[in-house]
PDB file of C-alpha atoms in Angstrom:
ATOM      1  CA  MET Y 202       0.000   0.000   0.000  1.00  0.00           C
ATOM      2  CA  ASN Y 203       1.429   3.407  -0.943  1.00  0.00           C
ATOM      3  CA  LYS Y 204       1.011   6.764   0.808  1.00  0.00           C
ATOM      4  CA  ASN Y 205      -2.288   7.312  -1.005  1.00  0.00           C
ATOM      5  CA  GLY Y 206      -3.754   4.135   0.475  1.00  0.00           C
ATOM      6  CA  GLN Y 207      -3.516   2.245  -2.835  1.00  0.00           C
ATOM      7  CA  PHE Y 208      -2.007  -1.177  -3.466  1.00  0.00           C
ATOM      8  CA  ALA Y 209       1.092  -1.023  -5.628  1.00  0.00           C
ATOM      9  CA  LEU Y 210       0.317  -4.208  -7.592  1.00  0.00           C
ATOM     10  CA  VAL Y 211      -3.057  -2.809  -8.572  1.00  0.00           C
ATOM     11  CA  ILE Y 212      -1.954   0.558  -9.850  1.00  0.00           C
ATOM     12  CA  ARG Y 213       1.114  -0.792 -11.644  1.00  0.00           C
ATOM     13  CA  PRO Y 214      -0.193  -3.610 -13.863  1.00  0.00           C
ATOM     14  CA  SER Y 215       3.000  -3.754 -15.917  1.00  0.00           C
ATOM     15  CA  SER Y 216       5.114  -4.683 -12.886  1.00  0.00           C
ATOM     16  CA  ALA Y 217       5.763  -8.071 -11.284  1.00  0.00           C
ATOM     17  CA  VAL Y 218       2.208  -9.365 -11.770  1.00  0.00           C
ATOM     18  CA  GLU Y 219       2.216  -8.807 -15.535  1.00  0.00           C
ATOM     19  CA  LYS Y 220       5.676 -10.311 -15.918  1.00  0.00           C
ATOM     20  CA  ALA Y 221       4.954 -13.408 -13.844  1.00  0.00           C
ATOM     21  CA  ALA Y 222       4.260 -16.846 -15.333  1.00  0.00           C
ATOM     22  CA  PRO Y 223       0.489 -17.639 -15.648  1.00  0.00           C
ATOM     23  CA  GLY Y 224       0.400 -19.905 -12.580  1.00  0.00           C
ATOM     24  CA  ALA Y 225       2.380 -17.496 -10.403  1.00  0.00           C
ATOM     25  CA  LYS Y 226       0.353 -14.592 -11.762  1.00  0.00           C
ATOM     26  CA  ARG Y 227      -2.920 -16.179 -10.576  1.00  0.00           C
ATOM     27  CA  ILE Y 228      -1.470 -16.699  -7.089  1.00  0.00           C
ATOM     28  CA  MET Y 229      -0.199 -13.120  -6.896  1.00  0.00           C
ATOM     29  CA  VAL Y 230      -3.554 -11.692  -8.004  1.00  0.00           C
ATOM     30  CA  MET Y 231      -5.322 -13.805  -5.384  1.00  0.00           C
ATOM     31  CA  MET Y 232      -2.909 -12.525  -2.731  1.00  0.00           C
ATOM     32  CA  VAL Y 233      -3.607  -8.927  -3.702  1.00  0.00           C
ATOM     33  CA  THR Y 234      -7.361  -9.519  -3.687  1.00  0.00           C
ATOM     34  CA  ASP Y 235      -7.208 -11.213  -0.281  1.00  0.00           C
ATOM     35  CA  THR Y 236      -5.084  -8.380   1.100  1.00  0.00           C
ATOM     36  CA  MET Y 237      -7.512  -5.758  -0.144  1.00  0.00           C
ATOM     37  CA  GLY Y 238     -10.453  -7.684   1.272  1.00  0.00           C
ATOM     38  CA  PHE Y 239      -8.737  -8.013   4.651  1.00  0.00           C
ATOM     39  CA  ALA Y 240      -7.915  -4.309   4.752  1.00  0.00           C
ATOM     40  CA  GLN Y 241     -11.480  -3.391   3.879  1.00  0.00           C
ATOM     41  CA  ALA Y 242     -12.818  -5.754   6.545  1.00  0.00           C
ATOM     42  CA  GLN Y 243     -10.452  -4.310   9.124  1.00  0.00           C
ATOM     43  CA  GLY Y 244     -11.631  -0.833   8.222  1.00  0.00           C
ATOM     44  CA  LEU Y 245     -15.270  -1.849   8.661  1.00  0.00           C
ATOM     45  CA  VAL Y 246     -14.531  -3.446  12.037  1.00  0.00           C
ATOM     46  CA  PHE Y 247     -12.667  -0.365  13.225  1.00  0.00           C
ATOM     47  CA  THR Y 248     -15.522   1.888  12.128  1.00  0.00           C
ATOM     48  CA  GLU Y 249     -18.085  -0.306  13.849  1.00  0.00           C
ATOM     49  CA  VAL Y 250     -16.092  -0.429  17.108  1.00  0.00           C
ATOM     50  CA  LYS Y 251     -15.649   3.328  17.043  1.00  0.00           C
ATOM     51  CA  ASN Y 252     -19.393   3.753  16.527  1.00  0.00           C
ATOM     52  CA  TRP Y 253     -20.092   1.536  19.537  1.00  0.00           C
ATOM     53  CA  TYR Y 254     -17.874   3.789  21.632  1.00  0.00           C
ATOM     54  CA  LEU Y 255     -19.542   6.943  20.294  1.00  0.00           C
ATOM     55  CA  THR Y 256     -22.965   5.475  21.036  1.00  0.00           C
ATOM     56  CA  GLY Y 257     -21.776   4.894  24.587  1.00  0.00           C
ATOM     57  CA  GLU Y 258     -20.682   8.521  24.750  1.00  0.00           C
ATOM     58  CA  LYS Y 259     -24.138   9.678  23.678  1.00  0.00           C
ATOM     59  CA  TYR Y 260     -25.825   7.724  26.463  1.00  0.00           C
ATOM     60  CA  TYR Y 261     -23.189   8.651  29.044  1.00  0.00           C
ATOM     61  CA  HIS Y 262     -23.499  12.381  28.425  1.00  0.00           C
ATOM     62  CA  GLY Y 263     -27.135  12.435  27.292  1.00  0.00           C
ATOM     63  CA  ARG Y 264     -26.318  13.805  23.852  1.00  0.00           C
ATOM     64  CA  GLY Y 265     -29.431  13.484  21.728  1.00  0.00           C
ATOM     65  CA  VAL Y 266     -30.721  10.661  23.921  1.00  0.00           C
ATOM     66  CA  PRO Y 267     -31.809  10.436  27.569  1.00  0.00           C
ATOM     67  CA  GLN Y 268     -28.776  10.036  29.804  1.00  0.00           C
ATOM     68  CA  ASN Y 269     -28.439   6.385  30.766  1.00  0.00           C
ATOM     69  CA  HIS Y 270     -25.202   5.134  32.309  1.00  0.00           C
ATOM     70  CA  ALA Y 271     -26.249   1.479  32.208  1.00  0.00           C
ATOM     71  CA  GLU Y 272     -26.946   1.746  28.482  1.00  0.00           C
ATOM     72  CA  ALA Y 273     -23.676   3.609  27.993  1.00  0.00           C
ATOM     73  CA  LEU Y 274     -21.805   0.814  29.756  1.00  0.00           C
ATOM     74  CA  LYS Y 275     -23.355  -1.743  27.389  1.00  0.00           C
ATOM     75  CA  TRP Y 276     -21.993   0.066  24.343  1.00  0.00           C
ATOM     76  CA  TYR Y 277     -18.633   0.862  25.940  1.00  0.00           C
ATOM     77  CA  ARG Y 278     -18.234  -2.813  26.782  1.00  0.00           C
ATOM     78  CA  LYS Y 279     -18.869  -3.872  23.167  1.00  0.00           C
ATOM     79  CA  ALA Y 280     -16.096  -1.534  22.032  1.00  0.00           C
ATOM     80  CA  ALA Y 281     -13.796  -2.318  24.956  1.00  0.00           C
ATOM     81  CA  GLU Y 282     -13.928  -6.045  24.287  1.00  0.00           C
ATOM     82  CA  GLN Y 283     -12.541  -5.282  20.830  1.00  0.00           C
ATOM     83  CA  GLY Y 284      -9.635  -3.396  22.397  1.00  0.00           C
ATOM     84  CA  HIS Y 285     -10.912   0.181  22.184  1.00  0.00           C
ATOM     85  CA  ALA Y 286      -8.750   1.940  24.798  1.00  0.00           C
ATOM     86  CA  SER Y 287     -10.985   4.945  25.422  1.00  0.00           C
ATOM     87  CA  ALA Y 288     -13.954   2.647  25.973  1.00  0.00           C
ATOM     88  CA  GLN Y 289     -11.919   0.586  28.423  1.00  0.00           C
ATOM     89  CA  ASN Y 290     -10.964   3.694  30.341  1.00  0.00           C
ATOM     90  CA  LYS Y 291     -14.578   4.882  30.418  1.00  0.00           C
ATOM     91  CA  ILE Y 292     -15.728   1.547  31.843  1.00  0.00           C
ATOM     92  CA  GLY Y 293     -13.109   2.008  34.546  1.00  0.00           C
ATOM     93  CA  LEU Y 294     -14.544   5.431  35.343  1.00  0.00           C
ATOM     94  CA  ILE Y 295     -18.097   4.084  35.515  1.00  0.00           C
ATOM     95  CA  TYR Y 296     -17.096   1.379  37.991  1.00  0.00           C
ATOM     96  CA  ALA Y 297     -14.912   3.759  40.000  1.00  0.00           C
ATOM     97  CA  ILE Y 298     -17.833   6.132  40.520  1.00  0.00           C
ATOM     98  CA  GLY Y 299     -20.641   3.578  40.473  1.00  0.00           C
ATOM     99  CA  GLN Y 300     -22.731   5.012  37.645  1.00  0.00           C
ATOM    100  CA  GLY Y 301     -25.497   2.623  36.662  1.00  0.00           C
ATOM    101  CA  VAL Y 302     -23.626  -0.244  38.350  1.00  0.00           C
ATOM    102  CA  GLN Y 303     -22.526  -1.266  41.809  1.00  0.00           C
ATOM    103  CA  ARG Y 304     -19.363   0.653  42.621  1.00  0.00           C
ATOM    104  CA  ASP Y 305     -16.328  -1.627  42.251  1.00  0.00           C
ATOM    105  CA  VAL Y 306     -12.881  -0.018  42.359  1.00  0.00           C
ATOM    106  CA  GLY Y 307     -11.159  -3.332  41.668  1.00  0.00           C
ATOM    107  CA  GLU Y 308     -13.119  -3.654  38.433  1.00  0.00           C
ATOM    108  CA  ALA Y 309     -12.282  -0.055  37.602  1.00  0.00           C
ATOM    109  CA  VAL Y 310      -8.570  -0.744  38.044  1.00  0.00           C
ATOM    110  CA  LYS Y 311      -8.819  -3.773  35.758  1.00  0.00           C
ATOM    111  CA  TRP Y 312     -10.200  -1.676  32.920  1.00  0.00           C
ATOM    112  CA  TYR Y 313      -7.869   1.239  33.582  1.00  0.00           C
ATOM    113  CA  ARG Y 314      -4.944  -1.141  33.265  1.00  0.00           C
ATOM    114  CA  LYS Y 315      -6.148  -2.535  29.928  1.00  0.00           C
ATOM    115  CA  ALA Y 316      -6.315   0.973  28.479  1.00  0.00           C
ATOM    116  CA  ALA Y 317      -3.108   2.138  30.164  1.00  0.00           C
ATOM    117  CA  GLU Y 318      -1.158  -0.743  28.675  1.00  0.00           C
ATOM    118  CA  GLN Y 319      -2.270   0.469  25.255  1.00  0.00           C
ATOM    119  CA  GLY Y 320      -0.701   3.859  25.991  1.00  0.00           C
ATOM    120  CA  LEU Y 321      -3.825   5.915  26.711  1.00  0.00           C
ATOM    121  CA  ALA Y 322      -2.637   8.831  28.854  1.00  0.00           C
ATOM    122  CA  ALA Y 323      -5.946   9.319  30.679  1.00  0.00           C
ATOM    123  CA  ALA Y 324      -5.956   5.671  31.758  1.00  0.00           C
ATOM    124  CA  GLN Y 325      -2.306   5.806  32.771  1.00  0.00           C
ATOM    125  CA  TYR Y 326      -3.165   8.765  34.988  1.00  0.00           C
ATOM    126  CA  ASN Y 327      -6.176   6.991  36.463  1.00  0.00           C
ATOM    127  CA  LEU Y 328      -4.149   3.867  37.225  1.00  0.00           C
ATOM    128  CA  GLY Y 329      -1.257   5.870  38.651  1.00  0.00           C
ATOM    129  CA  LYS Y 330      -3.630   7.840  40.865  1.00  0.00           C
ATOM    130  CA  LYS Y 331      -5.092   4.614  42.258  1.00  0.00           C
ATOM    131  CA  TYR Y 332      -1.616   3.367  43.141  1.00  0.00           C
ATOM    132  CA  LYS Y 333      -0.856   6.743  44.718  1.00  0.00           C
ATOM    133  CA  SER Y 334      -3.945   6.774  46.921  1.00  0.00           C
ATOM    134  CA  GLY Y 335      -4.037   3.045  47.778  1.00  0.00           C
ATOM    135  CA  LYS Y 336      -7.038   1.245  49.220  1.00  0.00           C
ATOM    136  CA  GLU Y 337      -9.918   3.348  50.476  1.00  0.00           C
ATOM    137  CA  PHE Y 338     -10.004   3.644  54.243  1.00  0.00           C
ATOM    138  CA  VAL Y 339     -13.732   3.152  54.704  1.00  0.00           C
ATOM    139  CA  SER Y 340     -14.686   0.699  51.945  1.00  0.00           C
ATOM    140  CA  GLY Y 341     -11.348  -1.101  51.659  1.00  0.00           C
ATOM    141  CA  GLN Y 342     -11.751  -1.055  47.876  1.00  0.00           C
ATOM    142  CA  GLY Y 343      -8.921  -0.391  45.467  1.00  0.00           C
ATOM    143  CA  ILE Y 344      -5.333  -1.577  45.220  1.00  0.00           C
ATOM    144  CA  ASP Y 345      -2.454  -1.519  47.675  1.00  0.00           C
ATOM    145  CA  LEU Y 346      -0.550   1.723  48.003  1.00  0.00           C
ATOM    146  CA  ASN Y 347       2.497   1.574  45.743  1.00  0.00           C
ATOM    147  CA  TYR Y 348       4.367   4.804  45.089  1.00  0.00           C
ATOM    148  CA  THR Y 349       6.824   3.148  42.708  1.00  0.00           C
ATOM    149  CA  GLU Y 350       3.997   1.974  40.459  1.00  0.00           C
ATOM    150  CA  ALA Y 351       2.307   5.357  40.856  1.00  0.00           C
ATOM    151  CA  VAL Y 352       5.442   7.104  39.618  1.00  0.00           C
ATOM    152  CA  ARG Y 353       5.761   4.684  36.710  1.00  0.00           C
ATOM    153  CA  TRP Y 354       2.256   5.198  35.379  1.00  0.00           C
ATOM    154  CA  LEU Y 355       2.021   8.897  36.155  1.00  0.00           C
ATOM    155  CA  THR Y 356       5.327   9.480  34.357  1.00  0.00           C
ATOM    156  CA  LYS Y 357       3.989   7.748  31.252  1.00  0.00           C
ATOM    157  CA  ALA Y 358       0.924  10.004  31.295  1.00  0.00           C
ATOM    158  CA  ALA Y 359       2.894  13.150  32.174  1.00  0.00           C
ATOM    159  CA  ASP Y 360       5.245  12.502  29.245  1.00  0.00           C
ATOM    160  CA  GLN Y 361       2.136  12.713  27.044  1.00  0.00           C
ATOM    161  CA  LYS Y 362       1.380  16.150  28.558  1.00  0.00           C
ATOM    162  CA  ASN Y 363      -1.486  14.969  30.730  1.00  0.00           C
ATOM    163  CA  ALA Y 364      -1.881  17.891  33.148  1.00  0.00           C
ATOM    164  CA  ASN Y 365      -3.519  15.832  35.891  1.00  0.00           C
ATOM    165  CA  ALA Y 366      -0.610  13.415  35.852  1.00  0.00           C
ATOM    166  CA  GLN Y 367       1.958  16.215  35.832  1.00  0.00           C
ATOM    167  CA  TYR Y 368       0.379  17.655  38.963  1.00  0.00           C
ATOM    168  CA  GLU Y 369       0.175  14.324  40.807  1.00  0.00           C
ATOM    169  CA  LEU Y 370       3.711  13.381  39.787  1.00  0.00           C
ATOM    170  CA  GLY Y 371       4.904  16.778  40.991  1.00  0.00           C
ATOM    171  CA  ASP Y 372       3.358  16.018  44.366  1.00  0.00           C
ATOM    172  CA  LEU Y 373       5.306  12.746  44.581  1.00  0.00           C
ATOM    173  CA  TYR Y 374       8.570  14.529  43.777  1.00  0.00           C
ATOM    174  CA  ALA Y 375       7.767  17.267  46.302  1.00  0.00           C
ATOM    175  CA  ARG Y 376       7.233  14.664  49.035  1.00  0.00           C
ATOM    176  CA  GLY Y 377       9.883  12.171  47.926  1.00  0.00           C
ATOM    177  CA  LYS Y 378       7.415   9.320  47.509  1.00  0.00           C
ATOM    178  CA  GLY Y 379       8.513   6.643  45.049  1.00  0.00           C
ATOM    179  CA  VAL Y 380      11.324   8.931  43.885  1.00  0.00           C
ATOM    180  CA  PRO Y 381      14.098  10.927  45.579  1.00  0.00           C
ATOM    181  CA  LYS Y 382      12.703  14.228  46.824  1.00  0.00           C
ATOM    182  CA  ASP Y 383      13.367  16.928  44.235  1.00  0.00           C
ATOM    183  CA  ILE Y 384      11.529  20.210  44.628  1.00  0.00           C
ATOM    184  CA  ASP Y 385      12.920  21.570  41.354  1.00  0.00           C
ATOM    185  CA  VAL Y 386      11.388  18.696  39.396  1.00  0.00           C
ATOM    186  CA  ALA Y 387       8.165  19.140  41.350  1.00  0.00           C
ATOM    187  CA  ILE Y 388       7.964  22.840  40.472  1.00  0.00           C
ATOM    188  CA  SER Y 389       8.711  22.087  36.824  1.00  0.00           C
ATOM    189  CA  LEU Y 390       5.832  19.589  36.731  1.00  0.00           C
ATOM    190  CA  TYR Y 391       3.463  21.940  38.544  1.00  0.00           C
ATOM    191  CA  LEU Y 392       4.351  24.659  36.064  1.00  0.00           C
ATOM    192  CA  LYS Y 393       3.699  22.404  33.067  1.00  0.00           C
ATOM    193  CA  ALA Y 394       0.279  21.519  34.439  1.00  0.00           C
ATOM    194  CA  ALA Y 395      -0.507  25.114  35.420  1.00  0.00           C
ATOM    195  CA  GLU Y 396       0.375  26.416  31.977  1.00  0.00           C
ATOM    196  CA  GLN Y 397      -2.189  23.993  30.555  1.00  0.00           C
ATOM    197  CA  GLY Y 398      -4.800  25.625  32.775  1.00  0.00           C
ATOM    198  CA  TYR Y 399      -4.927  22.991  35.523  1.00  0.00           C
ATOM    199  CA  ALA Y 400      -6.386  24.887  38.480  1.00  0.00           C
ATOM    200  CA  LEU Y 401      -4.947  22.721  41.277  1.00  0.00           C
ATOM    201  CA  ALA Y 402      -1.430  23.240  39.908  1.00  0.00           C
ATOM    202  CA  GLN Y 403      -2.020  26.974  39.598  1.00  0.00           C
ATOM    203  CA  ASP Y 404      -3.163  27.168  43.220  1.00  0.00           C
ATOM    204  CA  LYS Y 405      -0.174  25.063  44.307  1.00  0.00           C
ATOM    205  CA  LEU Y 406       2.231  27.447  42.577  1.00  0.00           C
ATOM    206  CA  GLY Y 407       0.473  30.380  44.214  1.00  0.00           C
ATOM    207  CA  ASP Y 408       0.990  28.791  47.617  1.00  0.00           C
ATOM    208  CA  MET Y 409       4.651  28.055  46.925  1.00  0.00           C
ATOM    209  CA  PHE Y 410       5.332  31.631  45.823  1.00  0.00           C
ATOM    210  CA  GLU Y 411       3.380  33.062  48.755  1.00  0.00           C
ATOM    211  CA  ARG Y 412       5.300  31.020  51.316  1.00  0.00           C
ATOM    212  CA  GLY Y 413       8.630  30.820  49.506  1.00  0.00           C
ATOM    213  CA  ARG Y 414       8.588  27.036  49.391  1.00  0.00           C
ATOM    214  CA  GLY Y 415      11.172  25.852  46.888  1.00  0.00           C
ATOM    215  CA  VAL Y 416      11.123  29.263  45.189  1.00  0.00           C
ATOM    216  CA  SER Y 417      11.946  32.807  46.161  1.00  0.00           C
ATOM    217  CA  GLN Y 418       8.995  34.362  47.948  1.00  0.00           C
ATOM    218  CA  ASN Y 419       7.080  36.481  45.469  1.00  0.00           C
ATOM    219  CA  TYR Y 420       3.644  37.773  46.422  1.00  0.00           C
ATOM    220  CA  GLU Y 421       2.909  39.209  42.979  1.00  0.00           C
ATOM    221  CA  GLU Y 422       3.588  35.842  41.379  1.00  0.00           C
ATOM    222  CA  ALA Y 423       1.473  34.166  44.048  1.00  0.00           C
ATOM    223  CA  VAL Y 424      -1.449  36.461  43.262  1.00  0.00           C
ATOM    224  CA  LYS Y 425      -1.071  35.784  39.547  1.00  0.00           C
ATOM    225  CA  TRP Y 426      -1.425  32.023  39.976  1.00  0.00           C
ATOM    226  CA  TYR Y 427      -4.120  32.252  42.649  1.00  0.00           C
ATOM    227  CA  ARG Y 428      -6.151  34.450  40.321  1.00  0.00           C
ATOM    228  CA  LYS Y 429      -5.876  32.019  37.406  1.00  0.00           C
ATOM    229  CA  ALA Y 430      -7.182  29.191  39.582  1.00  0.00           C
ATOM    230  CA  ALA Y 431      -9.790  31.343  41.332  1.00  0.00           C
ATOM    231  CA  GLU Y 432     -11.254  32.453  38.017  1.00  0.00           C
ATOM    232  CA  GLN Y 433     -11.843  28.777  37.239  1.00  0.00           C
ATOM    233  CA  GLY Y 434     -13.894  28.454  40.412  1.00  0.00           C
ATOM    234  CA  LEU Y 435     -11.383  26.629  42.619  1.00  0.00           C
ATOM    235  CA  LEU Y 436     -12.475  27.267  46.196  1.00  0.00           C
ATOM    236  CA  ASP Y 437      -9.015  27.202  47.796  1.00  0.00           C
ATOM    237  CA  ALA Y 438      -7.699  29.686  45.261  1.00  0.00           C
ATOM    238  CA  GLN Y 439     -10.691  31.990  45.762  1.00  0.00           C
ATOM    239  CA  PHE Y 440     -10.114  31.961  49.506  1.00  0.00           C
ATOM    240  CA  ASN Y 441      -6.362  32.458  49.081  1.00  0.00           C
ATOM    241  CA  LEU Y 442      -6.866  35.382  46.724  1.00  0.00           C
ATOM    242  CA  SER Y 443      -9.340  36.894  49.185  1.00  0.00           C
ATOM    243  CA  GLU Y 444      -6.669  36.653  51.875  1.00  0.00           C
ATOM    244  CA  MET Y 445      -4.047  38.309  49.656  1.00  0.00           C
ATOM    245  CA  TYR Y 446      -6.380  41.278  49.157  1.00  0.00           C
ATOM    246  CA  ARG Y 447      -7.227  41.358  52.865  1.00  0.00           C
ATOM    247  CA  LYS Y 448      -3.567  41.422  53.863  1.00  0.00           C
ATOM    248  CA  GLY Y 449      -2.355  43.565  50.956  1.00  0.00           C
ATOM    249  CA  LEU Y 450       0.171  40.988  49.762  1.00  0.00           C
ATOM    250  CA  GLY Y 451       1.132  41.273  46.093  1.00  0.00           C
ATOM    251  CA  VAL Y 452      -1.802  43.650  45.575  1.00  0.00           C
ATOM    252  CA  PRO Y 453      -2.955  46.851  47.277  1.00  0.00           C
ATOM    253  CA  LYS Y 454      -4.977  46.077  50.366  1.00  0.00           C
ATOM    254  CA  ASP Y 455      -8.628  46.043  49.320  1.00  0.00           C
ATOM    255  CA  ASN Y 456     -11.366  44.823  51.644  1.00  0.00           C
ATOM    256  CA  VAL Y 457     -14.017  45.134  48.945  1.00  0.00           C
ATOM    257  CA  LYS Y 458     -12.205  42.789  46.569  1.00  0.00           C
ATOM    258  CA  SER Y 459     -11.320  40.534  49.472  1.00  0.00           C
ATOM    259  CA  THR Y 460     -15.007  40.223  50.320  1.00  0.00           C
ATOM    260  CA  GLU Y 461     -15.933  39.653  46.668  1.00  0.00           C
ATOM    261  CA  TRP Y 462     -13.611  36.662  46.394  1.00  0.00           C
ATOM    262  CA  LEU Y 463     -14.647  35.375  49.808  1.00  0.00           C
ATOM    263  CA  ASP Y 464     -18.296  35.492  48.719  1.00  0.00           C
ATOM    264  CA  LYS Y 465     -17.464  33.495  45.602  1.00  0.00           C
ATOM    265  CA  ALA Y 466     -15.753  30.897  47.750  1.00  0.00           C
ATOM    266  CA  LEU Y 467     -18.725  30.777  50.117  1.00  0.00           C
ATOM    267  CA  LYS Y 468     -21.036  30.086  47.184  1.00  0.00           C
ATOM    268  CA  THR Y 469     -18.787  27.181  46.193  1.00  0.00           C
ATOM    269  CA  ASP Y 470     -18.705  25.531  49.636  1.00  0.00           C
ATOM    270  CA  LYS Y 471     -19.733  27.562  52.683  1.00  0.00           C
ATOM    271  CA  GLN Y 472     -18.710  24.964  55.251  1.00  0.00           C
ATOM    272  CA  ALA Y 473     -15.233  24.504  53.788  1.00  0.00           C
ATOM    273  CA  VAL Y 474     -14.670  28.256  53.789  1.00  0.00           C
ATOM    274  CA  TRP Y 475     -15.853  28.554  57.384  1.00  0.00           C
ATOM    275  CA  LEU Y 476     -13.322  25.937  58.433  1.00  0.00           C
ATOM    276  CA  ARG Y 477     -10.568  27.751  56.537  1.00  0.00           C
ATOM    277  CA  GLN Y 478     -11.546  30.995  58.240  1.00  0.00           C
ATOM    278  CA  CYS Y 479     -11.269  29.367  61.650  1.00  0.00           C
ATOM    279  CA  LEU Y 480      -7.683  28.387  60.929  1.00  0.00           C
ATOM    280  CA  VAL Y 481      -6.845  31.923  59.861  1.00  0.00           C
ATOM    281  CA  ASP Y 482      -8.604  33.354  62.903  1.00  0.00           C
ATOM    282  CA  VAL Y 483      -6.772  31.046  65.295  1.00  0.00           C
ATOM    283  CA  THR Y 484      -3.372  31.802  63.811  1.00  0.00           C
ATOM    284  CA  GLU Y 485      -3.807  35.560  63.393  1.00  0.00           C
ATOM    285  CA  ARG Y 486      -6.582  36.693  65.748  1.00  0.00           C
ATOM    286  CA  SER Y 487      -6.756  39.731  63.518  1.00  0.00           C
ATOM    287  CA  TYR Y 488     -10.447  39.786  62.635  1.00  0.00           C
ATOM    288  CA  LYS Y 489     -13.706  38.259  63.747  1.00  0.00           C
ATOM    289  CA  ILE Y 490     -15.657  35.690  61.787  1.00  0.00           C
ATOM    290  CA  LYS Y 491     -19.218  36.911  61.359  1.00  0.00           C
ATOM    291  CA  ASP Y 492     -21.987  34.283  61.570  1.00  0.00           C
ATOM    292  CA  ASN Y 493     -19.491  31.422  61.524  1.00  0.00           C
ATOM    293  CA  PRO Y 494     -20.767  28.556  63.708  1.00  0.00           C
ATOM    294  CA  PHE Y 495     -17.395  26.818  63.637  1.00  0.00           C
ATOM    295  CA  CYS Y 496     -15.477  29.619  65.315  1.00  0.00           C
ATOM    296  CA  SER Y 497     -16.065  31.361  68.602  1.00  0.00           C
ATOM    297  CA  PRO Y 498     -15.783  35.158  68.397  1.00  0.00           C
TER     298      PRO Y 498
END
């Protein structure tokens, strides 16, 4: 087959086929015909498998059909059993969350691994994250904690520019889990993820610049990264940016803007913000927490 998807023996009739003896010529023509038929069949199979996966996507997301995770799983499974990596990864997600099926993290890991071994970055991240977190404390589901395996799979995904994996791998380097502790590598990975718009990495960089952890303390840089994450709706970043305005760090002190960002955080998760406020209040004792049931005035 040439670069145009054509078979050389077909488009060049005066070549080896035409010059061959009659008996050999018949065999060669049959070989070409069989090869073309096989290629066409393979193409049809691939198209059908892809369509099964896309049908699963329609039911999973409710695109043009009522959302139905059980129905989505049926179509994903048809594609996954033919080796479709994205379908395998999606089955893993369904079992990990328990959408339309009984939640089963072990089953999720099985499907993540199938897709990860085919090189799918999203599945490599999912598998690496499971190794990083280990078995769940309450349910006992999952796989044993294994930082070495976590590093292995997260590295594969991070090398494919998966931002989630870059962030998680950065955390392992920052803590020296599964790899020698290396804050420079950690920062480099956080930065790669942050530059792709990953909010958790942006907030992490903001914290590192605010506190001078592994980098020179730089409040302006901290504000820059907090703002990027806060504008994506990340609660921690919204609260952190509110605090920077309240304290006048990296920006002019501005209680109005501080309150605006605090209000946004409260709308995201009031209880979480209240708990964060208590910690600030205990450490600073610089302002009272109004209407906060978790903190005494």
